[in-house]
Coordinates of C-alpha atoms and ligand atoms in Angstrom, one line a residue:
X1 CA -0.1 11.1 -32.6
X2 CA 1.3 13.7 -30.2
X3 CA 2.5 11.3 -26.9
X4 CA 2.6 12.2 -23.2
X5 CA 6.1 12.8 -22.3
X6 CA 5.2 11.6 -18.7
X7 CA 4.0 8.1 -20.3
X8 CA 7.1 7.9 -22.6
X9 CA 9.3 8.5 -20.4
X10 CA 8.1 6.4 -17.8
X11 CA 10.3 3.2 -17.0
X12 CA 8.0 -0.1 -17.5
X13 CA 6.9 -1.7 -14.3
X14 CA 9.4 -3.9 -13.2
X15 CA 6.7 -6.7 -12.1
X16 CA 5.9 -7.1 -16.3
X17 CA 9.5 -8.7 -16.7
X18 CA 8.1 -11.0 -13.6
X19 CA 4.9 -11.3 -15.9
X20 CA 7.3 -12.6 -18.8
X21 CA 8.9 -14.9 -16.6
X22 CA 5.4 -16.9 -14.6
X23 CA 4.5 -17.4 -18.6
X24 CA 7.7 -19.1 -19.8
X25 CA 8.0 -21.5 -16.5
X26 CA 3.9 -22.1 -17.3
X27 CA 4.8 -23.1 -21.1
X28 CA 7.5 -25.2 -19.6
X29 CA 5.5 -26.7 -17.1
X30 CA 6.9 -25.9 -14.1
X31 CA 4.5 -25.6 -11.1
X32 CA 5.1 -22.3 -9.3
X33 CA 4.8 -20.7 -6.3
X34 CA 4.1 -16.9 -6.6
X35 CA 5.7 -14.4 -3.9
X36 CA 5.6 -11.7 -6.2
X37 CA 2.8 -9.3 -6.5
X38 CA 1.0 -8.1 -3.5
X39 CA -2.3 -8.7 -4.9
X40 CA -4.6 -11.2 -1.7
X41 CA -5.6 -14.1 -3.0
X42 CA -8.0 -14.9 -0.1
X43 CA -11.5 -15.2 -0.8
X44 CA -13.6 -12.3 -0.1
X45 CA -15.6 -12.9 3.3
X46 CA -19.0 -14.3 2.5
X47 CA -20.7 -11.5 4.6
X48 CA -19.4 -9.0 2.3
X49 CA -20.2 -10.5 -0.9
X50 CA -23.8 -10.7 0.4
X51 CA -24.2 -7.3 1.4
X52 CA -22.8 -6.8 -2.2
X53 CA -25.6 -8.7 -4.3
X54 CA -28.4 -7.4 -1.5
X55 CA -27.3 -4.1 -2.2
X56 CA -28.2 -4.4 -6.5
X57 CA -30.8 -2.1 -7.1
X58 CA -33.2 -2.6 -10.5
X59 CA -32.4 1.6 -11.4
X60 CA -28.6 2.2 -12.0
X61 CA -27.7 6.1 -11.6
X62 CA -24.5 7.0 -11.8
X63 CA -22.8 7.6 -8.4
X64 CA -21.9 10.6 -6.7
X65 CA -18.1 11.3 -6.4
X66 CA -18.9 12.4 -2.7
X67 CA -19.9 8.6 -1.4
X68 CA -22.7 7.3 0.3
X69 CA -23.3 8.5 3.5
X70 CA -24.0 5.3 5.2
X71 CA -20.1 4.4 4.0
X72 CA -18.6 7.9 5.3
X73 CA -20.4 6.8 8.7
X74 CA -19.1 3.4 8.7
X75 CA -15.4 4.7 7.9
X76 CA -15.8 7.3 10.6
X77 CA -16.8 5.0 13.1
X78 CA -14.0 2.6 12.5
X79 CA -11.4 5.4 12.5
X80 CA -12.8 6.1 16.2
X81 CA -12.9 2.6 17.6
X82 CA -9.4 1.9 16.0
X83 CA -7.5 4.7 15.9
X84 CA -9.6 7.4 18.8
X85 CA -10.3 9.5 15.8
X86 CA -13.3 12.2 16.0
X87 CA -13.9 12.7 11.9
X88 CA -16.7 14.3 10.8
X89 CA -18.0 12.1 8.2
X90 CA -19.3 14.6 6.5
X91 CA -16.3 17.0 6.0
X92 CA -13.4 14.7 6.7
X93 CA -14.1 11.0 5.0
X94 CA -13.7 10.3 1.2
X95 CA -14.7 7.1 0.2
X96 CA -12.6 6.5 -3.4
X97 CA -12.0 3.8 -5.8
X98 CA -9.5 1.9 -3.9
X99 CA -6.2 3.8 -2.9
X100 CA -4.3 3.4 -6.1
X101 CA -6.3 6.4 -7.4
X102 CA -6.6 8.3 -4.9
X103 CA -2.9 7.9 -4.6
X104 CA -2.2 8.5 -7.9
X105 CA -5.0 11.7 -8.1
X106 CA -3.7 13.3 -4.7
X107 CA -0.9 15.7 -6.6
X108 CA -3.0 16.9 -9.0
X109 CA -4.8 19.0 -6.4
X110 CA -2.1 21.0 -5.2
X111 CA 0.7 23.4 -6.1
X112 CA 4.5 23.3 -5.8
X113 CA 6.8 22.2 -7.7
X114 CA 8.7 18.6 -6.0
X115 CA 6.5 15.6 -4.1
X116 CA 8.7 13.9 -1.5
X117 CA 8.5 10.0 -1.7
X118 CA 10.0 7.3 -0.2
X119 CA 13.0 5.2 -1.6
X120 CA 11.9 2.2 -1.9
X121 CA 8.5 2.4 -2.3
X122 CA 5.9 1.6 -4.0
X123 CA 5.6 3.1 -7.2
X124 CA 2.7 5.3 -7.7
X125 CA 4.0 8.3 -5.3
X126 CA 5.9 9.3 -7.9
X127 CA 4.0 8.3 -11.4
X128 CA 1.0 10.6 -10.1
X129 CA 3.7 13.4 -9.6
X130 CA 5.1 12.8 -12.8
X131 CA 2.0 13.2 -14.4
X132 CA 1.0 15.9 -12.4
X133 CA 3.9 17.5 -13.8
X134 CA 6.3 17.5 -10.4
X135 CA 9.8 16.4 -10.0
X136 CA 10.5 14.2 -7.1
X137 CA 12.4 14.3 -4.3
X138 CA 13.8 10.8 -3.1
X139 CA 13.8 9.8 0.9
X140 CA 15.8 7.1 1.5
X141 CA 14.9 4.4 3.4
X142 CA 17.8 2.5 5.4
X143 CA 17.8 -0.3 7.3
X144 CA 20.1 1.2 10.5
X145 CA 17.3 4.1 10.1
X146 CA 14.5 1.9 11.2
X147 CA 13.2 2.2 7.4
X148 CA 12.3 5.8 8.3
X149 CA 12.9 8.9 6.4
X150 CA 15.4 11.5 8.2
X151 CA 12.6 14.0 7.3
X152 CA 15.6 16.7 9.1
X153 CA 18.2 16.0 6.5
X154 CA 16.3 17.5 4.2
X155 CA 17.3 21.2 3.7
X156 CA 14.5 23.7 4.6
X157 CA 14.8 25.7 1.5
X158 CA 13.8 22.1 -0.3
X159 CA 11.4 21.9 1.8
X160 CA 9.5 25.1 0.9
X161 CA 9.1 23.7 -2.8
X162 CA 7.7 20.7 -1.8
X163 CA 3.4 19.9 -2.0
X164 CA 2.9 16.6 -1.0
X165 CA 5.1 14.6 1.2
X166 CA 4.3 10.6 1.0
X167 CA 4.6 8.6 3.8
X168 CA 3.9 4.3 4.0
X169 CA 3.5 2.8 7.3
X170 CA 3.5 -0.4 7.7
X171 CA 6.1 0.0 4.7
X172 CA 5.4 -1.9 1.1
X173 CA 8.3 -3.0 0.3
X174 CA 10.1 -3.6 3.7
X175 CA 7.3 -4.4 6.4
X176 CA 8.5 -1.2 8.5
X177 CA 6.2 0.4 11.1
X178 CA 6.5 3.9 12.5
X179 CA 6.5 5.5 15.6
X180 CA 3.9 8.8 15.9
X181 CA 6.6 11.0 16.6
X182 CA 7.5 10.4 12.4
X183 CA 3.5 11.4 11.8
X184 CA 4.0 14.4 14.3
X185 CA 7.1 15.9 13.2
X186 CA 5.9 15.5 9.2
X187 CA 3.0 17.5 9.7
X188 CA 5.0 19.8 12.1
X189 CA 7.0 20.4 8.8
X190 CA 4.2 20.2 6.5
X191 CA 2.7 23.5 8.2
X192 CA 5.8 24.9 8.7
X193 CA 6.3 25.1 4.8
X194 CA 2.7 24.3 3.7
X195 CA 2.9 21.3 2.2
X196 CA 0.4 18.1 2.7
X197 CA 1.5 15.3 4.6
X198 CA -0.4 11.9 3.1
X199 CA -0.2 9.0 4.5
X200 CA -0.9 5.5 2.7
X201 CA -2.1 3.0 5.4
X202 CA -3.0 0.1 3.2
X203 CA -1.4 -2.2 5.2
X204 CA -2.7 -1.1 8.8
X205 CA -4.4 -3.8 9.2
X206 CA -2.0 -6.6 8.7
X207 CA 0.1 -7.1 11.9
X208 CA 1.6 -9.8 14.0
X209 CA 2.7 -7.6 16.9
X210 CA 1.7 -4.0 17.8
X211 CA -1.3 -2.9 15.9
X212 CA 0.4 -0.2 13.9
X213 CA -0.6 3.8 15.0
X214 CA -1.8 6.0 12.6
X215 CA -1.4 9.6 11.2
X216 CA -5.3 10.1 12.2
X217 CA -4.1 9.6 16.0
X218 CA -2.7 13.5 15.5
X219 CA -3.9 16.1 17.5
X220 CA -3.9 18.4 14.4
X221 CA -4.7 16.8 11.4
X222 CA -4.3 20.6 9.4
X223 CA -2.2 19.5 6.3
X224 CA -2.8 15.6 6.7
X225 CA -4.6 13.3 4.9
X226 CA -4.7 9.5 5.5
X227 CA -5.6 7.2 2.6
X228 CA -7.1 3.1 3.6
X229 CA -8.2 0.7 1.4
X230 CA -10.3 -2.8 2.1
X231 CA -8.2 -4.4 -0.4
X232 CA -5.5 -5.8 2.4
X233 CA -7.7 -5.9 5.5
X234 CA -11.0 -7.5 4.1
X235 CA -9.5 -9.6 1.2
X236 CA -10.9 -7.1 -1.7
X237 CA -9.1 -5.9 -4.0
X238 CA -11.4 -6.5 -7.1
X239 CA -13.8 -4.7 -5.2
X240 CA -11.9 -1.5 -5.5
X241 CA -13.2 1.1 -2.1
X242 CA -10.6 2.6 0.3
X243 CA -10.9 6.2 1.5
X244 CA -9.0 9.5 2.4
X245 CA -10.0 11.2 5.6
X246 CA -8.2 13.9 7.3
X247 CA -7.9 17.7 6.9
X248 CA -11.6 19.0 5.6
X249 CA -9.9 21.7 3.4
X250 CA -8.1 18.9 1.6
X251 CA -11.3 17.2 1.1
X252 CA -13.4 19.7 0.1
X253 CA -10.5 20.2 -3.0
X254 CA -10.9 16.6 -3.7
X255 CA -14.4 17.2 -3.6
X256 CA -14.2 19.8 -6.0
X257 CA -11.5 18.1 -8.2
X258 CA -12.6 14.0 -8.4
X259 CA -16.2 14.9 -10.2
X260 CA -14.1 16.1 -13.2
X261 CA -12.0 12.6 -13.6
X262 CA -15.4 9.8 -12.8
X263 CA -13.9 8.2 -10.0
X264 CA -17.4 7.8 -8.1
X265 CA -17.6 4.2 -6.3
X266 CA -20.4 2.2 -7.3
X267 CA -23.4 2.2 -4.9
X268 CA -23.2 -1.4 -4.4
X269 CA -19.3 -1.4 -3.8
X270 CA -19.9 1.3 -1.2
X271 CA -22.8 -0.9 0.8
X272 CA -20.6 -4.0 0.7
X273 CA -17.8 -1.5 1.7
X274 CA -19.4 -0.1 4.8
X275 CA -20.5 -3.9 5.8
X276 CA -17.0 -4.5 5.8
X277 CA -15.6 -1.9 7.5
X278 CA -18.0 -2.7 10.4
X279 CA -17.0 -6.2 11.3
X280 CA -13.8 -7.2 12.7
X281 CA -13.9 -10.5 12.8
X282 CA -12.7 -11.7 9.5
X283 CA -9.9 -9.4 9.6
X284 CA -9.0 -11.2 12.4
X285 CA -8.9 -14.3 10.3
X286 CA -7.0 -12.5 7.9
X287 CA -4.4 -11.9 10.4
X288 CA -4.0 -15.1 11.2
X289 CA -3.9 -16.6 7.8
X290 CA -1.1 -14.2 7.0
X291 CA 0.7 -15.1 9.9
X292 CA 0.4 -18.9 9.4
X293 CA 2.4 -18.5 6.4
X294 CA 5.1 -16.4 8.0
X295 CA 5.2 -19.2 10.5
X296 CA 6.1 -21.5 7.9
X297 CA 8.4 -19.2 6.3
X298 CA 10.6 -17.5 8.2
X299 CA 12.0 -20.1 10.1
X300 CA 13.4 -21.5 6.8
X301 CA 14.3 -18.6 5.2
X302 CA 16.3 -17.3 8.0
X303 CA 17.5 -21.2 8.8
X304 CA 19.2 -20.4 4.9
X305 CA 20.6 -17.3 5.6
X306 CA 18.1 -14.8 4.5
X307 CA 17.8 -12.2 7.5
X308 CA 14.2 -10.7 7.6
X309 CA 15.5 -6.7 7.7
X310 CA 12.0 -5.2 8.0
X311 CA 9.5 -5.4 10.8
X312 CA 6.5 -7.4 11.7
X313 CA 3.4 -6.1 10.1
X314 CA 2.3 -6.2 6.3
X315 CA 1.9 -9.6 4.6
X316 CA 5.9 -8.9 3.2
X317 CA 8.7 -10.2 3.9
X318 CA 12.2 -8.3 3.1
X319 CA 15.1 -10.5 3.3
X320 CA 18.2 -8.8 3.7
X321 CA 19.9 -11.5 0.9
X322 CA 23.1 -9.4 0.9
X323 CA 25.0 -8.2 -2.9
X324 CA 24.0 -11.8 -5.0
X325 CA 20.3 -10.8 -4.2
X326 CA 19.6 -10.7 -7.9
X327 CA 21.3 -13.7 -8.3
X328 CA 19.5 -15.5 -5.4
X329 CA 16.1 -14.5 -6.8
X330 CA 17.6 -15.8 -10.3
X331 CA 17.8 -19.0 -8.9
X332 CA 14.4 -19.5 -7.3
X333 CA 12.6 -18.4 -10.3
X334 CA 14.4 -21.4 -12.3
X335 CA 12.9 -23.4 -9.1
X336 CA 9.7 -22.5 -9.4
X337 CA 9.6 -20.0 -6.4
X338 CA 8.9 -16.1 -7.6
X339 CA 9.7 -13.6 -5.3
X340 CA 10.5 -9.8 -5.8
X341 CA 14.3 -8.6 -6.2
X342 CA 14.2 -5.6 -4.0
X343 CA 16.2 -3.6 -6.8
X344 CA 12.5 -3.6 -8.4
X345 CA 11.8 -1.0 -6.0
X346 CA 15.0 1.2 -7.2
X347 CA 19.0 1.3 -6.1
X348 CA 17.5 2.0 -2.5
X349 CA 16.2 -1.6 -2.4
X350 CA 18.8 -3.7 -3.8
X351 CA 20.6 -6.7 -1.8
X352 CA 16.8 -7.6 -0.6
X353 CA 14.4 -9.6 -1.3
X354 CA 10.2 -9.4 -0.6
X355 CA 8.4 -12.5 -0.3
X356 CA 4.4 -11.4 -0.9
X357 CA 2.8 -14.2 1.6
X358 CA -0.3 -14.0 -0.7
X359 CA 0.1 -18.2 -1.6
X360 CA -2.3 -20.3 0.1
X361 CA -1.4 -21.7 3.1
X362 CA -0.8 -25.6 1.2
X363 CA 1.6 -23.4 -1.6
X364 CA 3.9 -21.5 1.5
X365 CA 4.2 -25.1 2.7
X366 CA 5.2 -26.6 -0.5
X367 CA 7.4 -23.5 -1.2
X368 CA 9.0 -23.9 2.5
X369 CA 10.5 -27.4 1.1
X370 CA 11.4 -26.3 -1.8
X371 CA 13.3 -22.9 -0.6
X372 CA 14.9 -25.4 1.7
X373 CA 16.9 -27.4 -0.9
X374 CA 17.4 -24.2 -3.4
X375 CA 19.1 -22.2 -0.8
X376 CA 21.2 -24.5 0.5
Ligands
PLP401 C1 1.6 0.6 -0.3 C2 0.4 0.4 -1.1 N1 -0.5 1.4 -1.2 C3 -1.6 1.3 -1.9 C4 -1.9 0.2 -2.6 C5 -3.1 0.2 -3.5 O1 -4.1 -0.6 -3.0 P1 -5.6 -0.5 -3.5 O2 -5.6 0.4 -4.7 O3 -6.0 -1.9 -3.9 O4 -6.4 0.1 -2.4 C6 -1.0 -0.9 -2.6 C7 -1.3 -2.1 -3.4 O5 -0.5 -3.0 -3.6 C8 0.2 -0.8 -1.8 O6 1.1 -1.8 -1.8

């Protein structure tokens, strides 16, 4: 067998030595608490499940990779009411089979030889570069920079090979939000030296001050595309439906390229999807389940020592746990807390930690003890 050299060479996912570790305190039968993965773990609003099973049809036909038109509408309008944007639904919304793909699928589509990502981030900016066959180009993210890349460090000659720039607001891993100056000036570059300017907002939606702005708040959106997802906002991330809206030109190439891979949403995905992208009460209740937990939380884990370094929206916390951060997360594993070194995310993130606040509420309470004796 003739192997990928992008799959063989690819590091493993940090989170499976995580995996490795939930099953040995599980054989040992030590009751956990599980910070790590970002995965919700609320239950799906009962509205949207409905609209799901209402929406099963006798015939199944496959889907077409352009979406339903009733979704495209429903994304559109809730780009307008929450972010002022005017997007044709027709030749500027995408739904697509969560973000991860579309993510992932974005490089393919273009030319040029680097993809600029984020350092830390999360990981599949660069795997879909890799596999589309691009080097990357690392943009640190530091702390006394606000989280931000310093997009004029980067030397414009660079620049001119690069096709995709990735940006993450609110940031996964360190909760970061940007101003729209950073969306302003990217795309300011991006046309400049024709690259695409792509901006994961999975975690738009999940705020405890500010609600976040957004690269659709542009004037120009030439070069940009924005990529959402339900899986954070509505609780859904089984169901798999997010979108990419933004520059038409860009669309119409992903129009022209998705068919080829089979990443059409289902119809009934899609009609759940736009059900949910129309109501926003439960994200509401979202919100405040999330920010129950940082409640009980925060005040602990800063009362021990750990700093929260990021910002105030995402359901993350990173804890600034200074050099024994390894060490420190060490320790609450044997305790039965997991959380996520920050050195999972590369050099860039190490000396923090993330807490995922995806327990229930009764777990973050039980954790909140606990943390309180193990970090003492
Ligand atoms: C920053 C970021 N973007 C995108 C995703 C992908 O989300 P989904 O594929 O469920 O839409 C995640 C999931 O953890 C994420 O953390």
């Amino acid at each position: 067998m003739k192997l990928a050299p992008a799959l063989t060479g690819m590091r493993t996912y940090p989170f499976v030595r995580l995996d490795e570790a939930k099953r040995k305190l599980q054989a040992a039968g030590v009751d956990f608490v599980d910070f790590g993965v970002g995965e919700p773990r609320e239950e799906t609003p009962a509205f949207i499940r409905e609209a799901l099973v209402a929406a099963l049809e006798p015939l199944s036909t496959y889907p077409q990779a352009v979406g339903l038109p009733e979704l495209r509408a429903a994304i559109a309008d809730w780009t307008g009411r929450r972010f002022g944007a005017a997007l044709d639904p027709d030749t500027q919304v995408l739904p697509t089979l969560g973000s991860k793909e579309a993510i992932f699928h974005m490089a393919q589509v273009l030319g040029g030889d680097l993809v600029a990502v984020p350092a830390p981030a999360y990981p599949v900016y660069e795997r879909g570069a890799v596999f589309a066959g691009k080097r990357v180009l690392e943009l640190p993210l530091r702390e006394d920079g606000g989280f931000l890349p310093d997009l004029d460090a980067v030397d414009p000659r660079t620049w001119r090979d690069v096709a995709l720039l990735w940006l993450n607001y609110p940031n996964n891993p360190t909760a970061a939000t940007a101003p729209l100056a950073l969306y302003e000036r990217a795309a300011e570059l991006g046309r400049e030296h024709g690259f695409v300017v792509a901006s994961d907002e999975a975690y738009s939606e999940i705020y405890f001050g500010e609600p976040p702005v957004s690269a659709l708040q542009l004037a120009d959106l030439t070069g940009v595309a924005v990529l959402n997802t339900l899986s954070k906002r509505s609780s859904m991330p089984g169901y798999r439906s997010g979108f990419v809206a933004g520059d038409p030109e860009l669309i119409a190439l992903l129009k022209r390229y998705r068919p080829n891979v089979g990443v059409a949403p289902q119809a009934f995905v899609q009609r759940a999807a736009a059900a949910a992208w129309r109501d926003e009460g439960h994200v509401e209740a979202v919100r405040a389940g999330y920010r129950a937990k940082r409640d009980i939380l925060l005040p602990v884990l800063e009362a021990r020592g750990l700093r929260s370094a990021g910002g105030d929206a995402t359901f993350f916390l990173w804890l600034d746990a200074g050099p024994q951060a390894d060490m420190i997360a060490e320790r609450l594993l044997e305790g039965g807390i997991v959380v996520a070194p920050g050195s999972f995310f590369g050099p860039a993130g190490s000396g923090y930690l993330r807490f995922a606040l995806v327990p229930t509420l009764a777990g973050c309470e039980r954790a909140a003890e606990r943390l309180d004796h193990l970090l003492r």
